[in-house]
CSV table of N, CA, C and O in Angstrom, one decimal:
chain,number,residue,atom,x,y,z
A,225,MET,N,143.9,-43.5,45.5
A,225,MET,CA,145.2,-43.1,45.1
A,225,MET,C,145.1,-41.6,44.8
A,225,MET,O,144.2,-41.1,44.2
A,226,SER,N,146.0,-40.8,45.3
A,226,SER,CA,146.0,-39.4,45.2
A,226,SER,C,146.3,-39.0,43.8
A,226,SER,O,147.1,-39.6,43.1
A,227,ARG,N,145.8,-37.9,43.3
A,227,ARG,CA,146.0,-37.4,42.0
A,227,ARG,C,147.2,-36.4,42.0
A,227,ARG,O,147.0,-35.2,41.8
A,228,ILE,N,148.4,-36.9,42.2
A,228,ILE,CA,149.6,-36.0,42.3
A,228,ILE,C,150.6,-36.6,41.4
A,228,ILE,O,150.9,-37.8,41.4
A,229,CYS,N,151.3,-35.8,40.6
A,229,CYS,CA,152.3,-36.2,39.7
A,229,CYS,C,153.5,-36.6,40.5
A,229,CYS,O,153.9,-35.8,41.4
A,230,GLU,N,154.1,-37.7,40.2
A,230,GLU,CA,155.3,-38.2,41.0
A,230,GLU,C,156.6,-37.5,40.8
A,230,GLU,O,157.5,-37.5,41.6
A,231,LEU,N,156.7,-36.8,39.6
A,231,LEU,CA,157.9,-36.1,39.3
A,231,LEU,C,157.9,-34.6,39.5
A,231,LEU,O,158.9,-34.0,39.8
A,232,THR,N,156.7,-34.0,39.3
A,232,THR,CA,156.6,-32.5,39.5
A,232,THR,C,155.9,-32.1,40.7
A,232,THR,O,156.0,-31.0,41.1
A,233,GLY,N,155.1,-33.0,41.3
A,233,GLY,CA,154.4,-32.7,42.5
A,233,GLY,C,153.1,-31.9,42.2
A,233,GLY,O,152.4,-31.4,43.1
A,234,LYS,N,152.8,-31.8,40.9
A,234,LYS,CA,151.6,-31.1,40.5
A,234,LYS,C,150.3,-31.9,41.0
A,234,LYS,O,150.2,-33.1,40.8
A,235,GLY,N,149.4,-31.2,41.7
A,235,GLY,CA,148.2,-31.8,42.2
A,235,GLY,C,147.0,-31.1,41.8
A,235,GLY,O,147.0,-30.3,40.8
A,236,ARG,N,145.9,-31.3,42.5
A,236,ARG,CA,144.6,-30.8,42.1
A,236,ARG,C,144.6,-29.3,42.5
A,236,ARG,O,145.2,-28.8,43.4
A,237,GLN,N,143.7,-28.6,41.8
A,237,GLN,CA,143.4,-27.2,42.1
A,237,GLN,C,141.9,-27.0,42.2
A,237,GLN,O,141.1,-27.7,41.7
A,238,VAL,N,141.5,-26.0,43.0
A,238,VAL,CA,140.1,-25.8,43.3
A,238,VAL,C,139.7,-24.4,42.7
A,238,VAL,O,140.5,-23.4,42.8
A,239,GLY,N,138.6,-24.4,42.1
A,239,GLY,CA,138.1,-23.2,41.5
A,239,GLY,C,136.6,-23.2,41.5
A,239,GLY,O,135.9,-23.9,42.3
A,240,HIS,N,136.0,-22.4,40.6
A,240,HIS,CA,134.5,-22.2,40.6
A,240,HIS,C,134.0,-22.5,39.2
A,240,HIS,O,134.7,-22.2,38.2
A,241,ASN,N,132.9,-23.2,39.1
A,241,ASN,CA,132.1,-23.2,37.9
A,241,ASN,C,131.2,-21.9,38.0
A,241,ASN,O,130.6,-21.7,39.0
A,242,VAL,N,131.2,-21.1,36.9
A,242,VAL,CA,130.5,-19.8,37.0
A,242,VAL,C,129.4,-19.9,35.9
A,242,VAL,O,129.7,-20.0,34.7
A,243,SER,N,128.1,-19.8,36.3
A,243,SER,CA,127.0,-19.8,35.4
A,243,SER,C,126.8,-18.5,34.7
A,243,SER,O,127.4,-17.5,35.1
A,244,HIS,N,125.9,-18.4,33.8
A,244,HIS,CA,125.6,-17.2,33.1
A,244,HIS,C,125.0,-16.2,34.1
A,244,HIS,O,125.1,-15.0,34.0
A,245,ALA,N,124.3,-16.7,35.1
A,245,ALA,CA,123.7,-15.8,36.2
A,245,ALA,C,124.7,-15.5,37.3
A,245,ALA,O,124.4,-15.0,38.3
A,246,ASN,N,126.0,-15.9,37.0
A,246,ASN,CA,127.1,-15.6,37.9
A,246,ASN,C,127.0,-16.4,39.2
A,246,ASN,O,127.5,-15.9,40.3
A,247,ASN,N,126.3,-17.6,39.2
A,247,ASN,CA,126.3,-18.4,40.4
A,247,ASN,C,127.6,-19.2,40.4
A,247,ASN,O,128.0,-19.7,39.4
A,248,LYS,N,128.2,-19.3,41.6
A,248,LYS,CA,129.5,-20.0,41.6
A,248,LYS,C,129.4,-21.3,42.4
A,248,LYS,O,128.9,-21.3,43.6
A,249,THR,N,129.8,-22.4,41.8
A,249,THR,CA,129.8,-23.7,42.5
A,249,THR,C,131.3,-24.2,42.5
A,249,THR,O,132.0,-24.0,41.5
A,250,LYS,N,131.6,-24.9,43.5
A,250,LYS,CA,133.0,-25.4,43.6
A,250,LYS,C,133.3,-26.4,42.5
A,250,LYS,O,132.5,-27.2,42.2
A,251,LYS,N,134.5,-26.4,42.0
A,251,LYS,CA,135.0,-27.3,41.0
A,251,LYS,C,136.4,-27.7,41.3
A,251,LYS,O,137.2,-26.9,41.8
A,252,VAL,N,136.8,-29.0,41.0
A,252,VAL,CA,138.1,-29.4,41.2
A,252,VAL,C,138.8,-29.7,39.9
A,252,VAL,O,138.2,-30.4,39.0
A,253,PHE,N,139.9,-29.1,39.6
A,253,PHE,CA,140.7,-29.3,38.4
A,253,PHE,C,141.7,-30.3,38.7
A,253,PHE,O,142.6,-30.1,39.5
A,254,LEU,N,141.7,-31.4,38.0
A,254,LEU,CA,142.6,-32.5,38.3
A,254,LEU,C,143.7,-32.5,37.2
A,254,LEU,O,143.4,-32.2,36.0
A,255,PRO,N,145.0,-32.8,37.5
A,255,PRO,CA,146.0,-32.9,36.5
A,255,PRO,C,145.8,-34.1,35.6
A,255,PRO,O,145.2,-35.1,36.0
A,256,ASN,N,146.3,-34.0,34.4
A,256,ASN,CA,146.2,-35.1,33.4
A,256,ASN,C,147.3,-36.1,33.7
A,256,ASN,O,148.4,-36.0,33.2
A,257,LEU,N,147.0,-37.1,34.5
A,257,LEU,CA,148.0,-38.1,34.9
A,257,LEU,C,148.0,-39.3,34.0
A,257,LEU,O,146.9,-39.8,33.6
A,258,GLN,N,149.2,-39.8,33.6
A,258,GLN,CA,149.3,-40.9,32.8
A,258,GLN,C,150.3,-41.9,33.4
A,258,GLN,O,151.2,-41.5,34.1
A,259,ASN,N,150.0,-43.2,33.3
A,259,ASN,CA,151.0,-44.2,33.7
A,259,ASN,C,152.0,-44.4,32.6
A,259,ASN,O,151.6,-44.8,31.5
A,260,VAL,N,153.3,-44.1,32.9
A,260,VAL,CA,154.3,-44.2,31.9
A,260,VAL,C,155.5,-45.0,32.5
A,260,VAL,O,155.7,-45.1,33.7
A,261,THR,N,156.2,-45.6,31.6
A,261,THR,CA,157.5,-46.3,31.9
A,261,THR,C,158.6,-45.5,31.3
A,261,THR,O,158.7,-45.3,30.1
A,262,LEU,N,159.5,-45.0,32.2
A,262,LEU,CA,160.6,-44.2,31.8
A,262,LEU,C,161.9,-45.0,32.0
A,262,LEU,O,162.1,-45.7,33.0
A,263,MET,N,162.8,-44.9,31.0
A,263,MET,CA,164.0,-45.6,31.0
A,263,MET,C,165.2,-44.8,31.6
A,263,MET,O,165.3,-43.6,31.2
A,264,SER,N,165.9,-45.4,32.5
A,264,SER,CA,167.1,-44.7,33.1
A,264,SER,C,168.3,-45.2,32.3
A,264,SER,O,168.5,-46.4,32.2
A,265,GLU,N,169.0,-44.3,31.7
A,265,GLU,CA,170.2,-44.7,30.8
A,265,GLU,C,171.4,-45.2,31.7
A,265,GLU,O,172.1,-46.1,31.4
A,266,LYS,N,171.6,-44.5,32.8
A,266,LYS,CA,172.7,-44.8,33.7
A,266,LYS,C,172.5,-46.1,34.4
A,266,LYS,O,173.5,-46.9,34.6
A,267,LEU,N,171.3,-46.4,34.9
A,267,LEU,CA,171.0,-47.6,35.6
A,267,LEU,C,170.6,-48.8,34.7
A,267,LEU,O,170.5,-49.9,35.1
A,268,ASP,N,170.3,-48.5,33.4
A,268,ASP,CA,169.9,-49.4,32.4
A,268,ASP,C,168.7,-50.2,32.9
A,268,ASP,O,168.6,-51.4,32.7
A,269,ARG,N,167.7,-49.5,33.4
A,269,ARG,CA,166.5,-50.1,33.9
A,269,ARG,C,165.3,-49.2,33.6
A,269,ARG,O,165.5,-48.0,33.3
A,270,SER,N,164.1,-49.7,33.6
A,270,SER,CA,163.0,-48.9,33.4
A,270,SER,C,162.2,-48.8,34.7
A,270,SER,O,162.2,-49.7,35.5
A,271,PHE,N,161.5,-47.6,34.9
A,271,PHE,CA,160.7,-47.4,36.1
A,271,PHE,C,159.3,-46.9,35.7
A,271,PHE,O,159.2,-46.1,34.7
A,272,LYS,N,158.3,-47.4,36.4
A,272,LYS,CA,156.9,-47.0,36.2
A,272,LYS,C,156.6,-45.8,37.1
A,272,LYS,O,156.8,-45.9,38.3
A,273,PHE,N,156.0,-44.7,36.5
A,273,PHE,CA,155.6,-43.6,37.3
A,273,PHE,C,154.2,-43.2,36.9
A,273,PHE,O,153.8,-43.4,35.8
A,274,ARG,N,153.6,-42.4,37.7
A,274,ARG,CA,152.3,-41.8,37.4
A,274,ARG,C,152.6,-40.3,37.2
A,274,ARG,O,152.8,-39.6,38.2
A,275,VAL,N,152.7,-39.8,36.0
A,275,VAL,CA,153.2,-38.5,35.7
A,275,VAL,C,152.2,-37.7,34.9
A,275,VAL,O,151.4,-38.2,34.1
A,276,SER,N,152.1,-36.4,35.2
A,276,SER,CA,151.3,-35.5,34.4
A,276,SER,C,151.9,-35.3,33.0
A,276,SER,O,153.1,-35.5,32.8
A,277,THR,N,151.1,-35.0,32.1
A,277,THR,CA,151.6,-34.8,30.7
A,277,THR,C,152.6,-33.6,30.7
A,277,THR,O,153.5,-33.6,29.9
A,278,HIS,N,152.4,-32.6,31.5
A,278,HIS,CA,153.3,-31.5,31.6
A,278,HIS,C,154.7,-32.0,32.2
A,278,HIS,O,155.7,-31.6,31.7
A,279,GLY,N,154.6,-32.9,33.1
A,279,GLY,CA,155.8,-33.4,33.7
A,279,GLY,C,156.6,-34.3,32.7
A,279,GLY,O,157.8,-34.3,32.6
A,280,LEU,N,155.8,-35.0,31.9
A,280,LEU,CA,156.4,-35.9,30.8
A,280,LEU,C,157.2,-35.0,29.8
A,280,LEU,O,158.3,-35.4,29.4
A,281,ARG,N,156.6,-33.9,29.4
A,281,ARG,CA,157.2,-33.0,28.5
A,281,ARG,C,158.5,-32.4,29.1
A,281,ARG,O,159.5,-32.2,28.4
A,282,SER,N,158.4,-32.1,30.4
A,282,SER,CA,159.6,-31.5,31.0
A,282,SER,C,160.7,-32.5,31.1
A,282,SER,O,161.9,-32.2,30.9
A,283,VAL,N,160.4,-33.8,31.4
A,283,VAL,CA,161.4,-34.8,31.4
A,283,VAL,C,162.1,-35.0,30.0
A,283,VAL,O,163.3,-35.0,29.9
A,284,GLU,N,161.3,-35.0,29.0
A,284,GLU,CA,161.9,-35.1,27.6
A,284,GLU,C,162.7,-33.8,27.3
A,284,GLU,O,163.7,-34.0,26.6
A,285,HIS,N,162.3,-32.7,27.7
A,285,HIS,CA,163.0,-31.4,27.4
A,285,HIS,C,164.3,-31.4,28.1
A,285,HIS,O,165.3,-30.8,27.6
A,286,ASN,N,164.4,-32.0,29.3
A,286,ASN,CA,165.7,-32.0,30.0
A,286,ASN,C,166.6,-33.1,29.7
A,286,ASN,O,167.7,-33.3,30.3
A,287,GLY,N,166.3,-33.9,28.7
A,287,GLY,CA,167.2,-35.0,28.2
A,287,GLY,C,167.0,-36.3,28.9
A,287,GLY,O,167.9,-37.1,28.9
A,288,GLY,N,165.8,-36.6,29.4
A,288,GLY,CA,165.6,-37.9,30.0
A,288,GLY,C,165.4,-37.9,31.5
A,288,GLY,O,165.6,-36.9,32.2
A,289,LEU,N,165.1,-39.1,32.0
A,289,LEU,CA,164.8,-39.3,33.4
A,289,LEU,C,166.0,-39.0,34.3
A,289,LEU,O,165.8,-38.3,35.3
A,290,ASP,N,167.2,-39.4,33.9
A,290,ASP,CA,168.3,-39.2,34.8
A,290,ASP,C,168.6,-37.7,35.0
A,290,ASP,O,168.8,-37.3,36.1
A,291,ASN,N,168.6,-36.9,33.9
A,291,ASN,CA,168.9,-35.5,34.0
A,291,ASN,C,167.8,-34.8,34.8
A,291,ASN,O,168.1,-33.9,35.6
A,292,TRP,N,166.6,-35.2,34.6
A,292,TRP,CA,165.4,-34.6,35.3
A,292,TRP,C,165.6,-34.8,36.8
A,292,TRP,O,165.4,-33.9,37.6
A,293,LEU,N,165.8,-36.0,37.2
A,293,LEU,CA,165.9,-36.3,38.7
A,293,LEU,C,167.1,-35.6,39.3
A,293,LEU,O,166.9,-35.1,40.4
A,294,MET,N,168.2,-35.5,38.6
A,294,MET,CA,169.3,-34.8,39.2
A,294,MET,C,169.1,-33.3,39.4
A,294,MET,O,169.6,-32.7,40.3
A,295,LYS,N,168.3,-32.7,38.5
A,295,LYS,CA,168.1,-31.3,38.5
A,295,LYS,C,166.9,-30.9,39.5
A,295,LYS,O,166.9,-29.8,40.0
A,296,THR,N,166.0,-31.8,39.7
A,296,THR,CA,164.8,-31.5,40.5
A,296,THR,C,165.1,-31.6,42.0
A,296,THR,O,165.8,-32.4,42.4
A,297,SER,N,164.5,-30.6,42.7
A,297,SER,CA,164.6,-30.7,44.2
A,297,SER,C,163.9,-31.8,44.8
A,297,SER,O,162.9,-32.3,44.2
A,298,ASP,N,164.4,-32.3,45.9
A,298,ASP,CA,163.8,-33.5,46.6
A,298,ASP,C,162.4,-33.2,47.1
A,298,ASP,O,161.6,-34.2,47.2
A,299,THR,N,162.0,-32.0,47.3
A,299,THR,CA,160.7,-31.7,47.9
A,299,THR,C,159.6,-32.0,46.9
A,299,THR,O,158.5,-32.3,47.3
A,300,LYS,N,159.9,-31.9,45.6
A,300,LYS,CA,158.8,-32.1,44.5
A,300,LYS,C,158.6,-33.6,44.2
A,300,LYS,O,157.6,-34.0,43.7
A,301,LEU,N,159.6,-34.4,44.5
A,301,LEU,CA,159.6,-35.8,44.1
A,301,LEU,C,158.9,-36.7,45.1
A,301,LEU,O,158.9,-36.4,46.3
A,302,SER,N,158.3,-37.7,44.5
A,302,SER,CA,157.6,-38.7,45.4
A,302,SER,C,158.7,-39.6,46.0
A,302,SER,O,159.8,-39.6,45.7
A,303,ASP,N,158.2,-40.5,46.9
A,303,ASP,CA,159.1,-41.4,47.6
A,303,ASP,C,159.8,-42.4,46.6
A,303,ASP,O,161.0,-42.7,46.7
A,304,ARG,N,159.0,-42.8,45.6
A,304,ARG,CA,159.6,-43.8,44.6
A,304,ARG,C,160.6,-43.0,43.7
A,304,ARG,O,161.7,-43.6,43.4
A,305,ALA,N,160.3,-41.8,43.4
A,305,ALA,CA,161.3,-41.0,42.6
A,305,ALA,C,162.5,-40.7,43.3
A,305,ALA,O,163.7,-40.7,42.8
A,306,LEU,N,162.4,-40.5,44.6
A,306,LEU,CA,163.6,-40.2,45.5
A,306,LEU,C,164.5,-41.4,45.6
A,306,LEU,O,165.7,-41.3,45.6
A,307,LYS,N,163.8,-42.6,45.6
A,307,LYS,CA,164.6,-43.9,45.7
A,307,LYS,C,165.4,-44.0,44.4
A,307,LYS,O,166.6,-44.4,44.5
A,308,VAL,N,164.8,-43.7,43.3
A,308,VAL,CA,165.5,-43.8,42.0
A,308,VAL,C,166.7,-42.8,42.0
A,308,VAL,O,167.8,-43.1,41.5
A,309,LYS,N,166.4,-41.6,42.5
A,309,LYS,CA,167.4,-40.6,42.5
A,309,LYS,C,168.6,-41.0,43.4
A,309,LYS,O,169.8,-40.8,43.0
A,310,ARG,N,168.4,-41.6,44.5
A,310,ARG,CA,169.5,-42.1,45.3
A,310,ARG,C,170.3,-43.2,44.6
A,310,ARG,O,171.5,-43.2,44.7
A,311,GLU,N,169.6,-44.1,43.9
A,311,GLU,CA,170.3,-45.1,43.1
A,311,GLU,C,171.2,-44.5,42.1
A,311,GLU,O,172.3,-45.0,41.8
A,312,LEU,N,170.6,-43.4,41.4
A,312,LEU,CA,171.4,-42.7,40.4
A,312,LEU,C,172.7,-42.1,41.0
A,312,LEU,O,173.8,-42.2,40.4
A,313,LYS,N,172.5,-41.5,42.2
A,313,LYS,CA,173.7,-40.9,42.8
A,313,LYS,C,174.8,-41.9,43.2
A,313,LYS,O,176.0,-41.7,43.0
A,314,LYS,N,174.3,-43.1,43.6
A,314,LYS,CA,175.3,-44.2,44.0
A,314,LYS,C,176.0,-44.7,42.7
A,314,LYS,O,177.2,-44.9,42.7
A,315,ALA,N,175.2,-44.8,41.6
A,315,ALA,CA,175.8,-45.3,40.4
A,315,ALA,C,176.8,-44.3,39.8
A,315,ALA,O,177.8,-44.7,39.3
A,316,THR,N,176.5,-43.0,39.9
A,316,THR,CA,177.4,-42.0,39.3
A,316,THR,C,178.7,-41.9,40.2
A,316,THR,O,179.8,-41.7,39.7
A,317,ALA,N,178.5,-42.1,41.5
A,317,ALA,CA,179.6,-42.1,42.4
A,317,ALA,C,180.5,-43.3,42.2
A,317,ALA,O,181.8,-43.2,42.3
A,318,ALA,N,179.9,-44.5,42.0
A,318,ALA,CA,180.7,-45.7,41.8
A,318,ALA,C,181.5,-45.6,40.4
A,318,ALA,O,182.5,-46.2,40.3
A,319,ALA,N,180.8,-45.0,39.4
A,319,ALA,CA,181.4,-44.9,38.1
A,319,ALA,C,182.6,-43.9,38.1
A,319,ALA,O,183.5,-44.0,37.3
A,320,ALA,N,182.5,-42.9,38.9
A,320,ALA,CA,183.6,-41.8,38.9
A,320,ALA,C,184.8,-42.2,39.7
A,320,ALA,O,185.0,-43.2,40.2
């Protein structure tokens, strides 16, 4: 399973371990991913995502999963998150 946040698209980064003698060896920095269940208020359902802690803070800052998905561009979202976003758009269109 790839180490990519489903909501922000944040993935691994590559850098160097640098010793005291300035020897450089490759190192992979992985995002801090957590399995979380987020509640959609408009759909009245919960969804499981694999989200970075930074992404989770961003979702909470924007007022929940519904607001986050509507504000975020489709290129950053995973296929599962895009499916939820489409369901949200249908629900808001049906309610209006």
